[in-house]
Amino acid sequence: MIDMKIYQYHLTSDKYEVKVNRMSLDSQGHPVTSCDEKSGINRPIEAPLAHCKNVEDALRWLHGYLLRTGSERITTVDQLARESRKIERQFDTYIKERVPEGL
């Protein structure tokens, strides 16, 4: 089962799919939570973005989403390639900061 947070995005899975959600963040970048009345558990407030068949598709979808919704206006193929590499480097950096050396 996957329960992975990348920046403000939350990837979760069950045996059928991987879901991509966007978490609401407070002014300091922490997830905003709401208490579930039945279980009493605090859960992040999230908006569903995508349902994918596997984690690779979910990460590919998220990469495309970040390209489509980024603040940069992309007008050339070269600029598209630069922005795509920039997102890939951000993913790599994010993962390297959180995965122990040697894994």
PDB file of C-alpha atoms in Angstrom:
ATOM      1  CA  MET A   1       0.000   0.000   0.000  1.00  0.00           C
ATOM      2  CA  ILE A   2       1.255   3.465  -0.874  1.00  0.00           C
ATOM      3  CA  ASP A   3       0.831   6.462   1.420  1.00  0.00           C
ATOM      4  CA  MET A   4       3.321   8.996   0.104  1.00  0.00           C
ATOM      5  CA  LYS A   5       3.409  12.784   0.291  1.00  0.00           C
ATOM      6  CA  ILE A   6       5.274  14.860  -2.312  1.00  0.00           C
ATOM      7  CA  TYR A   7       5.108  18.562  -1.532  1.00  0.00           C
ATOM      8  CA  GLN A   8       1.377  19.309  -1.298  1.00  0.00           C
ATOM      9  CA  TYR A   9       0.365  16.119  -3.131  1.00  0.00           C
ATOM     10  CA  HIS A  10      -0.656  12.869  -1.446  1.00  0.00           C
ATOM     11  CA  LEU A  11      -0.484   9.532  -3.254  1.00  0.00           C
ATOM     12  CA  THR A  12      -2.400   6.624  -1.733  1.00  0.00           C
ATOM     13  CA  SER A  13      -3.253   3.183  -3.036  1.00  0.00           C
ATOM     14  CA  ASP A  14      -5.445   0.199  -2.537  1.00  0.00           C
ATOM     15  CA  LYS A  15      -5.336  -3.077  -4.458  1.00  0.00           C
ATOM     16  CA  TYR A  16      -7.068  -1.466  -7.461  1.00  0.00           C
ATOM     17  CA  GLU A  17      -5.557   1.984  -8.015  1.00  0.00           C
ATOM     18  CA  VAL A  18      -3.294   4.827  -6.964  1.00  0.00           C
ATOM     19  CA  LYS A  19      -5.034   8.100  -6.077  1.00  0.00           C
ATOM     20  CA  VAL A  20      -3.440  11.529  -6.377  1.00  0.00           C
ATOM     21  CA  ASN A  21      -4.866  14.197  -4.065  1.00  0.00           C
ATOM     22  CA  ARG A  22      -3.856  17.795  -3.366  1.00  0.00           C
ATOM     23  CA  MET A  23      -3.640  18.643   0.332  1.00  0.00           C
ATOM     24  CA  SER A  24      -4.768  22.000   1.684  1.00  0.00           C
ATOM     25  CA  LEU A  25      -1.824  23.750   3.353  1.00  0.00           C
ATOM     26  CA  ASP A  26      -1.771  26.459   6.014  1.00  0.00           C
ATOM     27  CA  SER A  27       0.318  29.639   5.702  1.00  0.00           C
ATOM     28  CA  GLN A  28       3.409  27.794   6.982  1.00  0.00           C
ATOM     29  CA  GLY A  29       3.104  24.919   4.498  1.00  0.00           C
ATOM     30  CA  HIS A  30       1.698  22.335   6.924  1.00  0.00           C
ATOM     31  CA  PRO A  31      -1.291  20.184   5.907  1.00  0.00           C
ATOM     32  CA  VAL A  32      -4.653  21.426   7.204  1.00  0.00           C
ATOM     33  CA  THR A  33      -6.470  18.619   9.004  1.00  0.00           C
ATOM     34  CA  SER A  34     -10.023  17.848  10.007  1.00  0.00           C
ATOM     35  CA  CYS A  35     -11.117  15.467  12.737  1.00  0.00           C
ATOM     36  CA  ASP A  36     -13.152  12.478  11.524  1.00  0.00           C
ATOM     37  CA  GLU A  37     -16.209  12.368  13.803  1.00  0.00           C
ATOM     38  CA  LYS A  38     -16.573   8.569  13.781  1.00  0.00           C
ATOM     39  CA  SER A  39     -12.951   7.549  14.339  1.00  0.00           C
ATOM     40  CA  GLY A  40     -11.663  10.699  16.034  1.00  0.00           C
ATOM     41  CA  ILE A  41      -8.617  10.672  13.723  1.00  0.00           C
ATOM     42  CA  ASN A  42      -7.238  13.876  12.242  1.00  0.00           C
ATOM     43  CA  ARG A  43      -7.030  13.567   8.460  1.00  0.00           C
ATOM     44  CA  PRO A  44      -5.612  16.063   5.954  1.00  0.00           C
ATOM     45  CA  ILE A  45      -8.144  18.029   3.931  1.00  0.00           C
ATOM     46  CA  GLU A  46      -7.592  16.895   0.350  1.00  0.00           C
ATOM     47  CA  ALA A  47      -9.030  17.432  -3.125  1.00  0.00           C
ATOM     48  CA  PRO A  48      -8.964  14.438  -5.470  1.00  0.00           C
ATOM     49  CA  LEU A  49      -7.024  15.029  -8.690  1.00  0.00           C
ATOM     50  CA  ALA A  50      -6.472  11.663 -10.396  1.00  0.00           C
ATOM     51  CA  HIS A  51      -6.980   7.915 -10.221  1.00  0.00           C
ATOM     52  CA  CYS A  52      -4.159   5.915 -11.817  1.00  0.00           C
ATOM     53  CA  LYS A  53      -3.523   2.210 -12.323  1.00  0.00           C
ATOM     54  CA  ASN A  54      -0.021   2.225 -10.763  1.00  0.00           C
ATOM     55  CA  VAL A  55       2.513   4.490  -9.041  1.00  0.00           C
ATOM     56  CA  GLU A  56       4.477   5.101 -12.252  1.00  0.00           C
ATOM     57  CA  ASP A  57       1.346   6.420 -13.964  1.00  0.00           C
ATOM     58  CA  ALA A  58       0.533   8.529 -10.895  1.00  0.00           C
ATOM     59  CA  LEU A  59       3.992  10.142 -10.894  1.00  0.00           C
ATOM     60  CA  ARG A  60       3.817  10.659 -14.669  1.00  0.00           C
ATOM     61  CA  TRP A  61       0.376  12.243 -14.265  1.00  0.00           C
ATOM     62  CA  LEU A  62       1.634  14.503 -11.457  1.00  0.00           C
ATOM     63  CA  HIS A  63       4.616  15.556 -13.597  1.00  0.00           C
ATOM     64  CA  GLY A  64       2.254  16.546 -16.438  1.00  0.00           C
ATOM     65  CA  TYR A  65      -0.112  18.295 -14.039  1.00  0.00           C
ATOM     66  CA  LEU A  66       2.737  20.397 -12.641  1.00  0.00           C
ATOM     67  CA  LEU A  67       3.756  21.338 -16.192  1.00  0.00           C
ATOM     68  CA  ARG A  68       0.179  22.309 -17.113  1.00  0.00           C
ATOM     69  CA  THR A  69      -0.566  24.292 -13.970  1.00  0.00           C
ATOM     70  CA  GLY A  70       2.828  25.863 -13.229  1.00  0.00           C
ATOM     71  CA  SER A  71       3.343  29.606 -13.087  1.00  0.00           C
ATOM     72  CA  GLU A  72       5.655  29.563 -16.125  1.00  0.00           C
ATOM     73  CA  ARG A  73       4.040  30.226 -19.503  1.00  0.00           C
ATOM     74  CA  ILE A  74       5.549  27.684 -21.895  1.00  0.00           C
ATOM     75  CA  THR A  75       5.759  28.819 -25.516  1.00  0.00           C
ATOM     76  CA  THR A  76       8.575  26.719 -27.056  1.00  0.00           C
ATOM     77  CA  VAL A  77       9.644  23.090 -27.117  1.00  0.00           C
ATOM     78  CA  ASP A  78      12.975  24.058 -25.533  1.00  0.00           C
ATOM     79  CA  GLN A  79      11.175  25.777 -22.678  1.00  0.00           C
ATOM     80  CA  LEU A  80       8.925  22.722 -22.244  1.00  0.00           C
ATOM     81  CA  ALA A  81      12.000  20.468 -22.028  1.00  0.00           C
ATOM     82  CA  ARG A  82      13.652  22.805 -19.463  1.00  0.00           C
ATOM     83  CA  GLU A  83      10.550  22.922 -17.284  1.00  0.00           C
ATOM     84  CA  SER A  84      10.136  19.145 -17.522  1.00  0.00           C
ATOM     85  CA  ARG A  85      13.750  18.569 -16.421  1.00  0.00           C
ATOM     86  CA  LYS A  86      13.263  21.089 -13.601  1.00  0.00           C
ATOM     87  CA  ILE A  87      10.286  19.102 -12.265  1.00  0.00           C
ATOM     88  CA  GLU A  88      12.246  15.842 -12.570  1.00  0.00           C
ATOM     89  CA  ARG A  89      15.122  17.369 -10.566  1.00  0.00           C
ATOM     90  CA  GLN A  90      12.654  18.577  -7.915  1.00  0.00           C
ATOM     91  CA  PHE A  91      11.224  15.029  -7.622  1.00  0.00           C
ATOM     92  CA  ASP A  92      14.748  13.540  -7.439  1.00  0.00           C
ATOM     93  CA  THR A  93      15.852  16.032  -4.778  1.00  0.00           C
ATOM     94  CA  TYR A  94      12.690  15.489  -2.754  1.00  0.00           C
ATOM     95  CA  ILE A  95      13.121  11.706  -2.830  1.00  0.00           C
ATOM     96  CA  LYS A  96      16.874  11.797  -2.074  1.00  0.00           C
ATOM     97  CA  GLU A  97      16.215  13.958   0.996  1.00  0.00           C
ATOM     98  CA  ARG A  98      13.804  11.366   2.391  1.00  0.00           C
ATOM     99  CA  VAL A  99      15.252   7.987   1.374  1.00  0.00           C
ATOM    100  CA  PRO A 100      18.119   6.630   3.487  1.00  0.00           C
ATOM    101  CA  GLU A 101      21.477   6.254   1.734  1.00  0.00           C
ATOM    102  CA  GLY A 102      21.941   2.855   0.093  1.00  0.00           C
ATOM    103  CA  LEU A 103      18.302   2.049  -0.668  1.00  0.00           C
TER     104      LEU A 103
END
